[in-house]
Amino acid sequence: LEVFCAFEGCEMAIEPRQAHRPPPPMTVAPAPTTHRLVHILVVDDDPDTLRLLVRAMEEENYAVRAATSGLEALELISAHRPDLLVLDFKMSGLDGLAITREIRSNAATQMMPVVMLTAMTDQASTAAGFAAGVTDYVTKPFSIPQLTARIRACLARAQLVV
């Protein structure tokens, strides 16, 4: 029996106490998989948070680009349209809300999932994020397993992964 703890991100195998073992499963050739690499753009003006997010996304086998400002994010989106955007709310210059509104106003990017990652926990900020068009809203402090689970859910809803 294999157990996965989503909160801690740990896996472990548990052997039954009984000596009785079920017969081995029939071997069937696995269906060929055609997984394409998912591209994620992470945008945060805090370098430590940005490094943490990039590393976490790379460990999930996503292709990751990083931006430290809203303007840089829009340039990267235009040049290398990502499949999903992880976006900080508060940044100097263009903030996360302005970037989200810009993405939603462009036919080429309007369906792109946007995960807002922010320390803004009040109801007004959350409502403003969803009003601007974010797909999901994750507050800091956050856990990497929680964030990656939400990213997987957003990608699944966008039918980018199975």
Tab-separated table of N, CA and C in Angstrom:
chain	number	residue	atom	x	y	z
A	1	LEU	N	0.862	-1.168	0.000
A	1	LEU	CA	0.000	0.000	0.000
A	1	LEU	C	0.900	1.220	0.000
A	2	GLU	N	0.688	2.110	-0.948
A	2	GLU	CA	1.458	3.338	-0.985
A	2	GLU	C	0.600	4.470	-0.467
A	3	VAL	N	1.213	5.345	0.328
A	3	VAL	CA	0.505	6.466	0.924
A	3	VAL	C	1.235	7.737	0.541
A	4	PHE	N	0.469	8.761	0.171
A	4	PHE	CA	1.061	10.056	-0.150
A	4	PHE	C	0.418	11.105	0.741
A	5	CYS	N	1.247	11.854	1.445
A	5	CYS	CA	0.758	12.922	2.314
A	5	CYS	C	0.931	14.235	1.554
A	6	ALA	N	-0.181	14.775	1.053
A	6	ALA	CA	-0.117	15.989	0.234
A	6	ALA	C	0.395	17.180	1.020
A	7	PHE	N	0.072	17.257	2.308
A	7	PHE	CA	0.487	18.408	3.094
A	7	PHE	C	1.998	18.485	3.216
A	8	GLU	N	2.626	17.357	3.493
A	8	GLU	CA	4.072	17.343	3.673
A	8	GLU	C	4.812	16.960	2.400
A	9	GLY	N	4.104	16.376	1.421
A	9	GLY	CA	4.743	15.986	0.181
A	9	GLY	C	5.591	14.742	0.312
A	10	CYS	N	5.250	13.848	1.240
A	10	CYS	CA	6.024	12.640	1.489
A	10	CYS	C	5.304	11.418	0.938
A	11	GLU	N	6.075	10.428	0.499
A	11	GLU	CA	5.521	9.169	0.060
A	11	GLU	C	6.140	8.064	0.905
A	12	MET	N	5.361	7.011	1.161
A	12	MET	CA	5.902	5.883	1.898
A	12	MET	C	5.161	4.622	1.495
A	13	ALA	N	5.824	3.490	1.587
A	13	ALA	CA	5.205	2.203	1.301
A	13	ALA	C	4.951	1.507	2.631
A	14	ILE	N	3.776	0.918	2.766
A	14	ILE	CA	3.412	0.207	3.988
A	14	ILE	C	3.136	-1.235	3.611
A	15	GLU	N	3.818	-2.158	4.260
A	15	GLU	CA	3.632	-3.575	4.000
A	15	GLU	C	2.617	-4.134	4.988
A	16	PRO	N	1.694	-4.985	4.527
A	16	PRO	CA	0.737	-5.597	5.456
A	16	PRO	C	1.441	-6.558	6.395
A	17	ARG	N	0.861	-6.767	7.572
A	17	ARG	CA	1.457	-7.664	8.563
A	17	ARG	C	1.257	-9.125	8.190
A	18	GLN	N	0.240	-9.413	7.412
A	18	GLN	CA	-0.049	-10.790	7.045
A	18	GLN	C	0.973	-11.302	6.047
A	19	ALA	N	1.190	-12.613	6.064
A	19	ALA	CA	2.113	-13.219	5.118
A	19	ALA	C	1.448	-13.405	3.757
A	20	HIS	N	0.129	-13.355	3.730
A	20	HIS	CA	-0.612	-13.543	2.480
A	20	HIS	C	-0.401	-12.342	1.565
A	21	ARG	N	0.050	-12.631	0.389
A	21	ARG	CA	0.252	-11.576	-0.589
A	21	ARG	C	-0.654	-11.853	-1.784
A	22	PRO	N	-1.290	-10.832	-2.301
A	22	PRO	CA	-2.121	-11.030	-3.490
A	22	PRO	C	-1.240	-11.372	-4.685
A	23	PRO	N	-1.815	-12.043	-5.661
A	23	PRO	CA	-1.014	-12.372	-6.851
A	23	PRO	C	-0.562	-11.092	-7.532
A	24	PRO	N	0.579	-11.156	-8.191
A	24	PRO	CA	1.057	-9.947	-8.869
A	24	PRO	C	0.066	-9.524	-9.944
A	25	PRO	N	-0.051	-8.234	-10.167
A	25	PRO	CA	-0.990	-7.768	-11.187
A	25	PRO	C	-0.538	-8.203	-12.573
A	26	MET	N	-1.532	-8.349	-13.456
A	26	MET	CA	-1.211	-8.701	-14.832
A	26	MET	C	-0.431	-7.546	-15.441
A	27	THR	N	0.554	-7.895	-16.206
A	27	THR	CA	1.327	-6.835	-16.835
A	27	THR	C	0.677	-6.464	-18.159
A	28	VAL	N	0.409	-5.209	-18.289
A	28	VAL	CA	-0.177	-4.667	-19.504
A	28	VAL	C	0.739	-3.547	-19.964
A	29	ALA	N	1.024	-3.537	-21.207
A	29	ALA	CA	1.897	-2.483	-21.734
A	29	ALA	C	1.223	-1.134	-21.505
A	30	PRO	N	1.960	-0.191	-20.909
A	30	PRO	CA	1.355	1.118	-20.669
A	30	PRO	C	1.057	1.830	-21.984
A	31	ALA	N	-0.017	2.576	-21.953
A	31	ALA	CA	-0.367	3.362	-23.132
A	31	ALA	C	0.689	4.436	-23.335
A	32	PRO	N	1.057	4.696	-24.558
A	32	PRO	CA	2.061	5.744	-24.777
A	32	PRO	C	1.518	7.089	-24.302
A	33	THR	N	2.372	7.801	-23.613
A	33	THR	CA	1.961	9.109	-23.119
A	33	THR	C	2.613	10.191	-23.963
A	34	THR	N	1.853	11.195	-24.201
A	34	THR	CA	2.378	12.330	-24.965
A	34	THR	C	2.205	13.578	-24.123
A	35	HIS	N	3.009	13.660	-23.084
A	35	HIS	CA	2.961	14.834	-22.221
A	35	HIS	C	3.823	15.927	-22.828
A	36	ARG	N	3.250	17.078	-22.913
A	36	ARG	CA	4.052	18.199	-23.379
A	36	ARG	C	4.502	18.979	-22.160
A	37	LEU	N	5.597	19.638	-22.296
A	37	LEU	CA	6.142	20.430	-21.206
A	37	LEU	C	5.251	21.642	-20.955
A	38	VAL	N	4.882	21.837	-19.690
A	38	VAL	CA	4.046	22.973	-19.313
A	38	VAL	C	4.965	24.140	-18.956
A	39	HIS	N	4.668	25.304	-19.524
A	39	HIS	CA	5.476	26.500	-19.303
A	39	HIS	C	4.781	27.429	-18.313
A	40	ILE	N	5.518	27.799	-17.274
A	40	ILE	CA	4.985	28.671	-16.231
A	40	ILE	C	5.861	29.909	-16.117
A	41	LEU	N	5.213	31.060	-16.011
A	41	LEU	CA	5.918	32.312	-15.737
A	41	LEU	C	5.615	32.694	-14.297
A	42	VAL	N	6.673	32.895	-13.517
A	42	VAL	CA	6.552	33.300	-12.120
A	42	VAL	C	6.985	34.757	-12.025
A	43	VAL	N	6.133	35.584	-11.414
A	43	VAL	CA	6.408	37.021	-11.322
A	43	VAL	C	6.333	37.447	-9.859
A	44	ASP	N	7.455	37.919	-9.328
A	44	ASP	CA	7.498	38.428	-7.954
A	44	ASP	C	8.689	39.360	-7.837
A	45	ASP	N	8.495	40.492	-7.160
A	45	ASP	CA	9.603	41.444	-7.022
A	45	ASP	C	10.513	41.131	-5.842
A	46	ASP	N	10.172	40.114	-5.053
A	46	ASP	CA	11.036	39.690	-3.953
A	46	ASP	C	11.943	38.562	-4.456
A	47	PRO	N	13.271	38.774	-4.487
A	47	PRO	CA	14.162	37.777	-5.068
A	47	PRO	C	14.139	36.428	-4.342
A	48	ASP	N	13.983	36.436	-3.017
A	48	ASP	CA	13.948	35.174	-2.284
A	48	ASP	C	12.705	34.366	-2.627
A	49	THR	N	11.569	35.029	-2.675
A	49	THR	CA	10.323	34.347	-3.035
A	49	THR	C	10.406	33.835	-4.461
A	50	LEU	N	10.960	34.646	-5.348
A	50	LEU	CA	11.087	34.258	-6.748
A	50	LEU	C	11.950	33.003	-6.889
A	51	ARG	N	13.091	32.963	-6.197
A	51	ARG	CA	13.961	31.776	-6.244
A	51	ARG	C	13.236	30.541	-5.721
A	52	LEU	N	12.517	30.693	-4.623
A	52	LEU	CA	11.773	29.582	-4.036
A	52	LEU	C	10.728	29.052	-5.018
A	53	LEU	N	9.989	29.955	-5.635
A	53	LEU	CA	8.942	29.554	-6.571
A	53	LEU	C	9.514	28.880	-7.813
A	54	VAL	N	10.575	29.439	-8.360
A	54	VAL	CA	11.196	28.846	-9.544
A	54	VAL	C	11.683	27.443	-9.223
A	55	ARG	N	12.340	27.282	-8.108
A	55	ARG	CA	12.851	25.955	-7.726
A	55	ARG	C	11.708	24.962	-7.535
A	56	ALA	N	10.645	25.391	-6.871
A	56	ALA	CA	9.507	24.497	-6.637
A	56	ALA	C	8.854	24.075	-7.950
A	57	MET	N	8.713	25.007	-8.887
A	57	MET	CA	8.098	24.682	-10.175
A	57	MET	C	8.995	23.759	-11.002
A	58	GLU	N	10.302	24.002	-10.940
A	58	GLU	CA	11.238	23.128	-11.659
A	58	GLU	C	11.219	21.718	-11.092
A	59	GLU	N	11.070	21.593	-9.773
A	59	GLU	CA	10.984	20.267	-9.158
A	59	GLU	C	9.717	19.530	-9.579
A	60	GLU	N	8.709	20.269	-10.007
A	60	GLU	CA	7.473	19.667	-10.517
A	60	GLU	C	7.582	19.399	-12.029
A	61	ASN	N	8.770	19.614	-12.580
A	61	ASN	CA	9.064	19.381	-14.004
A	61	ASN	C	8.331	20.333	-14.946
A	62	TYR	N	8.126	21.560	-14.494
A	62	TYR	CA	7.591	22.588	-15.358
A	62	TYR	C	8.758	23.367	-15.950
A	63	ALA	N	8.577	23.888	-17.150
A	63	ALA	CA	9.546	24.816	-17.719
A	63	ALA	C	9.195	26.178	-17.126
A	64	VAL	N	10.171	26.841	-16.507
A	64	VAL	CA	9.878	28.046	-15.740
A	64	VAL	C	10.689	29.229	-16.252
A	65	ARG	N	10.007	30.348	-16.378
A	65	ARG	CA	10.651	31.635	-16.616
A	65	ARG	C	10.285	32.512	-15.432
A	66	ALA	N	11.124	33.497	-15.148
A	66	ALA	CA	10.894	34.371	-13.997
A	66	ALA	C	10.976	35.826	-14.431
A	67	ALA	N	10.156	36.631	-13.781
A	67	ALA	CA	10.176	38.075	-14.006
A	67	ALA	C	10.100	38.764	-12.652
A	68	THR	N	10.757	39.925	-12.543
A	68	THR	CA	10.780	40.663	-11.277
A	68	THR	C	9.913	41.915	-11.300
A	69	SER	N	9.243	42.162	-12.420
A	69	SER	CA	8.376	43.338	-12.509
A	69	SER	C	7.218	43.049	-13.453
A	70	GLY	N	6.196	43.870	-13.357
A	70	GLY	CA	5.048	43.711	-14.228
A	70	GLY	C	5.385	43.947	-15.689
A	71	LEU	N	6.206	44.944	-15.957
A	71	LEU	CA	6.599	45.244	-17.330
A	71	LEU	C	7.382	44.079	-17.940
A	72	GLU	N	8.334	43.547	-17.177
A	72	GLU	CA	9.102	42.396	-17.649
A	72	GLU	C	8.176	41.205	-17.890
A	73	ALA	N	7.187	41.019	-17.014
A	73	ALA	CA	6.236	39.917	-17.177
A	73	ALA	C	5.472	40.047	-18.496
A	74	LEU	N	4.970	41.243	-18.791
A	74	LEU	CA	4.221	41.435	-20.030
A	74	LEU	C	5.091	41.199	-21.259
A	75	GLU	N	6.357	41.599	-21.174
A	75	GLU	CA	7.277	41.352	-22.287
A	75	GLU	C	7.500	39.852	-22.492
A	76	LEU	N	7.687	39.106	-21.382
A	76	LEU	CA	7.888	37.661	-21.487
A	76	LEU	C	6.626	36.957	-21.973
A	77	ILE	N	5.473	37.417	-21.537
A	77	ILE	CA	4.213	36.820	-21.986
A	77	ILE	C	4.060	37.018	-23.488
A	78	SER	N	4.409	38.194	-23.971
A	78	SER	CA	4.320	38.487	-25.393
A	78	SER	C	5.303	37.645	-26.209
A	79	ALA	N	6.510	37.496	-25.705
A	79	ALA	CA	7.555	36.779	-26.435
A	79	ALA	C	7.437	35.262	-26.317
A	80	HIS	N	7.057	34.757	-25.160
A	80	HIS	CA	7.013	33.315	-24.880
A	80	HIS	C	5.746	33.003	-24.095
A	81	ARG	N	4.615	33.023	-24.738
A	81	ARG	CA	3.354	32.878	-24.016
A	81	ARG	C	3.360	31.635	-23.136
A	82	PRO	N	3.299	31.815	-21.810
A	82	PRO	CA	3.295	30.663	-20.903
A	82	PRO	C	1.913	30.006	-20.856
A	83	ASP	N	1.868	28.820	-20.275
A	83	ASP	CA	0.601	28.119	-20.081
A	83	ASP	C	-0.104	28.601	-18.823
A	84	LEU	N	0.668	29.093	-17.854
A	84	LEU	CA	0.114	29.542	-16.577
A	84	LEU	C	1.019	30.619	-16.004
A	85	LEU	N	0.412	31.528	-15.257
A	85	LEU	CA	1.132	32.634	-14.639
A	85	LEU	C	0.945	32.572	-13.126
A	86	VAL	N	2.054	32.595	-12.370
A	86	VAL	CA	2.013	32.752	-10.917
A	86	VAL	C	2.466	34.174	-10.663
A	87	LEU	N	1.585	34.966	-10.046
A	87	LEU	CA	1.755	36.406	-10.044
A	87	LEU	C	1.589	37.006	-8.653
A	88	ASP	N	2.542	37.836	-8.268
A	88	ASP	CA	2.447	38.577	-7.012
A	88	ASP	C	1.451	39.720	-7.183
A	89	PHE	N	0.728	40.043	-6.130
A	89	PHE	CA	-0.267	41.121	-6.155
A	89	PHE	C	0.419	42.479	-6.134
A	90	LYS	N	1.222	42.729	-5.098
A	90	LYS	CA	1.851	44.039	-4.882
A	90	LYS	C	3.249	44.068	-5.483
A	91	MET	N	3.417	44.907	-6.488
A	91	MET	CA	4.729	45.150	-7.082
A	91	MET	C	4.768	46.614	-7.487
A	92	SER	N	5.972	47.178	-7.505
A	92	SER	CA	6.073	48.566	-7.956
A	92	SER	C	5.821	48.607	-9.459
A	93	GLY	N	5.357	49.731	-9.927
A	93	GLY	CA	5.006	49.835	-11.349
A	93	GLY	C	3.682	49.135	-11.588
A	94	LEU	N	3.670	48.214	-12.536
A	94	LEU	CA	2.456	47.438	-12.810
A	94	LEU	C	2.284	46.375	-11.728
A	95	ASP	N	1.157	46.416	-11.023
A	95	ASP	CA	0.921	45.388	-10.009
A	95	ASP	C	0.207	44.195	-10.638
A	96	GLY	N	-0.026	43.190	-9.826
A	96	GLY	CA	-0.655	41.961	-10.314
A	96	GLY	C	-2.030	42.169	-10.906
A	97	LEU	N	-2.799	43.096	-10.361
A	97	LEU	CA	-4.131	43.362	-10.896
A	97	LEU	C	-4.054	43.938	-12.305
A	98	ALA	N	-3.136	44.892	-12.520
A	98	ALA	CA	-2.973	45.501	-13.842
A	98	ALA	C	-2.522	44.466	-14.873
A	99	ILE	N	-1.617	43.592	-14.459
A	99	ILE	CA	-1.139	42.544	-15.373
A	99	ILE	C	-2.280	41.603	-15.727
A	100	THR	N	-3.059	41.205	-14.723
A	100	THR	CA	-4.185	40.301	-14.972
A	100	THR	C	-5.195	40.940	-15.915
A	101	ARG	N	-5.516	42.196	-15.689
A	101	ARG	CA	-6.462	42.895	-16.578
A	101	ARG	C	-5.938	42.942	-18.017
A	102	GLU	N	-4.648	43.198	-18.161
A	102	GLU	CA	-4.040	43.236	-19.493
A	102	GLU	C	-4.136	41.864	-20.169
A	103	ILE	N	-3.844	40.806	-19.435
A	103	ILE	CA	-3.923	39.447	-19.981
A	103	ILE	C	-5.352	39.126	-20.406
A	104	ARG	N	-6.317	39.503	-19.578
A	104	ARG	CA	-7.720	39.194	-19.876
A	104	ARG	C	-8.266	40.017	-21.047
A	105	SER	N	-7.652	41.158	-21.329
A	105	SER	CA	-8.130	41.993	-22.437
A	105	SER	C	-7.541	41.576	-23.781
A	106	ASN	N	-6.598	40.650	-23.786
A	106	ASN	CA	-5.929	40.216	-25.010
A	106	ASN	C	-6.480	38.843	-25.412
A	107	ALA	N	-7.010	38.732	-26.621
A	107	ALA	CA	-7.616	37.480	-27.085
A	107	ALA	C	-6.632	36.306	-27.029
A	108	ALA	N	-5.350	36.571	-27.256
A	108	ALA	CA	-4.355	35.495	-27.273
A	108	ALA	C	-4.055	34.946	-25.883
A	109	THR	N	-4.308	35.739	-24.844
A	109	THR	CA	-3.948	35.313	-23.481
A	109	THR	C	-5.127	35.290	-22.517
A	110	GLN	N	-6.308	35.627	-22.980
A	110	GLN	CA	-7.429	35.790	-22.051
A	110	GLN	C	-7.804	34.525	-21.300
A	111	MET	N	-7.480	33.348	-21.827
A	111	MET	CA	-7.824	32.093	-21.148
A	111	MET	C	-6.675	31.546	-20.300
A	112	MET	N	-5.544	32.240	-20.265
A	112	MET	CA	-4.384	31.779	-19.500
A	112	MET	C	-4.720	31.740	-18.008
A	113	PRO	N	-4.491	30.603	-17.341
A	113	PRO	CA	-4.708	30.565	-15.892
A	113	PRO	C	-3.723	31.485	-15.167
A	114	VAL	N	-4.249	32.221	-14.188
A	114	VAL	CA	-3.437	33.133	-13.386
A	114	VAL	C	-3.646	32.796	-11.919
A	115	VAL	N	-2.551	32.431	-11.244
A	115	VAL	CA	-2.592	32.166	-9.809
A	115	VAL	C	-1.971	33.372	-9.120
A	116	MET	N	-2.786	34.090	-8.362
A	116	MET	CA	-2.312	35.261	-7.613
A	116	MET	C	-1.740	34.749	-6.292
A	117	LEU	N	-0.483	35.084	-6.045
A	117	LEU	CA	0.202	34.686	-4.815
A	117	LEU	C	0.534	35.952	-4.051
A	118	THR	N	-0.053	36.122	-2.863
A	118	THR	CA	0.053	37.422	-2.217
A	118	THR	C	-0.074	37.358	-0.708
A	119	ALA	N	0.438	38.389	-0.063
A	119	ALA	CA	0.246	38.558	1.374
A	119	ALA	C	-1.045	39.322	1.671
A	120	MET	N	-1.725	39.766	0.638
A	120	MET	CA	-2.975	40.509	0.793
A	120	MET	C	-4.097	39.526	1.135
A	121	THR	N	-4.451	39.449	2.409
A	121	THR	CA	-5.412	38.450	2.865
A	121	THR	C	-6.804	39.001	3.137
A	122	ASP	N	-6.981	40.309	3.013
A	122	ASP	CA	-8.286	40.892	3.322
A	122	ASP	C	-9.291	40.590	2.205
A	123	GLN	N	-10.565	40.652	2.543
A	123	GLN	CA	-11.621	40.333	1.581
A	123	GLN	C	-11.629	41.264	0.381
A	124	ALA	N	-11.359	42.535	0.594
A	124	ALA	CA	-11.367	43.489	-0.514
A	124	ALA	C	-10.295	43.140	-1.550
A	125	SER	N	-9.118	42.749	-1.094
A	125	SER	CA	-8.038	42.380	-2.017
A	125	SER	C	-8.374	41.095	-2.764
A	126	THR	N	-8.919	40.126	-2.042
A	126	THR	CA	-9.314	38.874	-2.677
A	126	THR	C	-10.367	39.139	-3.746
A	127	ALA	N	-11.380	39.946	-3.396
A	127	ALA	CA	-12.435	40.285	-4.348
A	127	ALA	C	-11.864	41.029	-5.550
A	128	ALA	N	-10.916	41.947	-5.318
A	128	ALA	CA	-10.298	42.697	-6.417
A	128	ALA	C	-9.532	41.759	-7.344
A	129	GLY	N	-8.853	40.766	-6.759
A	129	GLY	CA	-8.120	39.793	-7.568
A	129	GLY	C	-9.045	39.011	-8.485
A	130	PHE	N	-10.134	38.499	-7.910
A	130	PHE	CA	-11.072	37.730	-8.738
A	130	PHE	C	-11.801	38.625	-9.729
A	131	ALA	N	-12.094	39.865	-9.345
A	131	ALA	CA	-12.743	40.800	-10.274
A	131	ALA	C	-11.835	41.105	-11.463
A	132	ALA	N	-10.522	41.143	-11.228
A	132	ALA	CA	-9.569	41.386	-12.314
A	132	ALA	C	-9.440	40.182	-13.229
A	133	GLY	N	-9.797	38.992	-12.695
A	133	GLY	CA	-9.781	37.798	-13.540
A	133	GLY	C	-8.828	36.702	-13.127
A	134	VAL	N	-8.298	36.736	-11.894
A	134	VAL	CA	-7.407	35.645	-11.493
A	134	VAL	C	-8.190	34.331	-11.445
A	135	THR	N	-7.483	33.245	-11.684
A	135	THR	CA	-8.079	31.922	-11.661
A	135	THR	C	-8.118	31.377	-10.243
A	136	ASP	N	-7.059	31.647	-9.481
A	136	ASP	CA	-6.978	31.201	-8.087
A	136	ASP	C	-6.185	32.238	-7.303
A	137	TYR	N	-6.364	32.211	-5.993
A	137	TYR	CA	-5.790	33.216	-5.107
A	137	TYR	C	-5.171	32.485	-3.924
A	138	VAL	N	-3.852	32.561	-3.783
A	138	VAL	CA	-3.132	31.873	-2.707
A	138	VAL	C	-2.459	32.925	-1.840
A	139	THR	N	-2.679	32.847	-0.534
A	139	THR	CA	-2.112	33.853	0.362
A	139	THR	C	-0.816	33.372	0.998
A	140	LYS	N	0.073	34.334	1.231
A	140	LYS	CA	1.337	34.084	1.928
A	140	LYS	C	1.092	34.241	3.418
A	141	PRO	N	1.703	33.463	4.256
A	141	PRO	CA	2.608	32.363	3.916
A	141	PRO	C	1.830	31.207	3.295
A	142	PHE	N	2.512	30.448	2.460
A	142	PHE	CA	1.894	29.344	1.751
A	142	PHE	C	2.805	28.135	1.839
A	143	SER	N	2.262	26.977	1.555
A	143	SER	CA	3.095	25.776	1.497
A	143	SER	C	3.284	25.414	0.029
A	144	ILE	N	4.438	24.902	-0.295
A	144	ILE	CA	4.724	24.498	-1.670
A	144	ILE	C	3.745	23.415	-2.127
A	145	PRO	N	3.467	22.378	-1.323
A	145	PRO	CA	2.491	21.381	-1.783
A	145	PRO	C	1.114	21.987	-2.077
A	146	GLN	N	0.688	22.951	-1.266
A	146	GLN	CA	-0.602	23.599	-1.513
A	146	GLN	C	-0.562	24.361	-2.839
A	147	LEU	N	0.494	25.122	-3.055
A	147	LEU	CA	0.615	25.898	-4.280
A	147	LEU	C	0.675	24.991	-5.503
A	148	THR	N	1.487	23.957	-5.466
A	148	THR	CA	1.608	23.076	-6.634
A	148	THR	C	0.308	22.322	-6.894
A	149	ALA	N	-0.431	21.985	-5.843
A	149	ALA	CA	-1.736	21.337	-6.038
A	149	ALA	C	-2.702	22.287	-6.728
A	150	ARG	N	-2.690	23.538	-6.340
A	150	ARG	CA	-3.572	24.522	-6.973
A	150	ARG	C	-3.164	24.775	-8.427
A	151	ILE	N	-1.869	24.771	-8.682
A	151	ILE	CA	-1.394	24.935	-10.058
A	151	ILE	C	-1.837	23.754	-10.909
A	152	ARG	N	-1.676	22.530	-10.389
A	152	ARG	CA	-2.133	21.351	-11.123
A	152	ARG	C	-3.635	21.430	-11.403
A	153	ALA	N	-4.405	21.893	-10.431
A	153	ALA	CA	-5.858	22.014	-10.617
A	153	ALA	C	-6.188	23.042	-11.691
A	154	CYS	N	-5.491	24.169	-11.682
A	154	CYS	CA	-5.720	25.196	-12.702
A	154	CYS	C	-5.366	24.662	-14.093
A	155	LEU	N	-4.263	23.943	-14.183
A	155	LEU	CA	-3.848	23.377	-15.469
A	155	LEU	C	-4.840	22.319	-15.938
A	156	ALA	N	-5.346	21.516	-15.027
A	156	ALA	CA	-6.326	20.490	-15.387
A	156	ALA	C	-7.616	21.138	-15.896
A	157	ARG	N	-8.069	22.190	-15.196
A	157	ARG	CA	-9.290	22.885	-15.645
A	157	ARG	C	-9.082	23.512	-17.022
A	158	ALA	N	-7.864	23.939	-17.298
A	158	ALA	CA	-7.548	24.516	-18.608
A	158	ALA	C	-7.224	23.434	-19.627
A	159	GLN	N	-7.332	22.176	-19.192
A	159	GLN	CA	-7.065	20.998	-20.016
A	159	GLN	C	-5.661	21.003	-20.598
A	160	LEU	N	-4.710	21.447	-19.761
A	160	LEU	CA	-3.305	21.443	-20.182
A	160	LEU	C	-2.566	20.235	-19.657
A	161	VAL	N	-3.111	19.572	-18.632
A	161	VAL	CA	-2.535	18.329	-18.115
A	161	VAL	C	-3.679	17.410	-17.762
A	162	VAL	N	-3.363	16.130	-17.658
A	162	VAL	CA	-4.375	15.152	-17.260
A	162	VAL	C	-4.183	14.773	-15.821
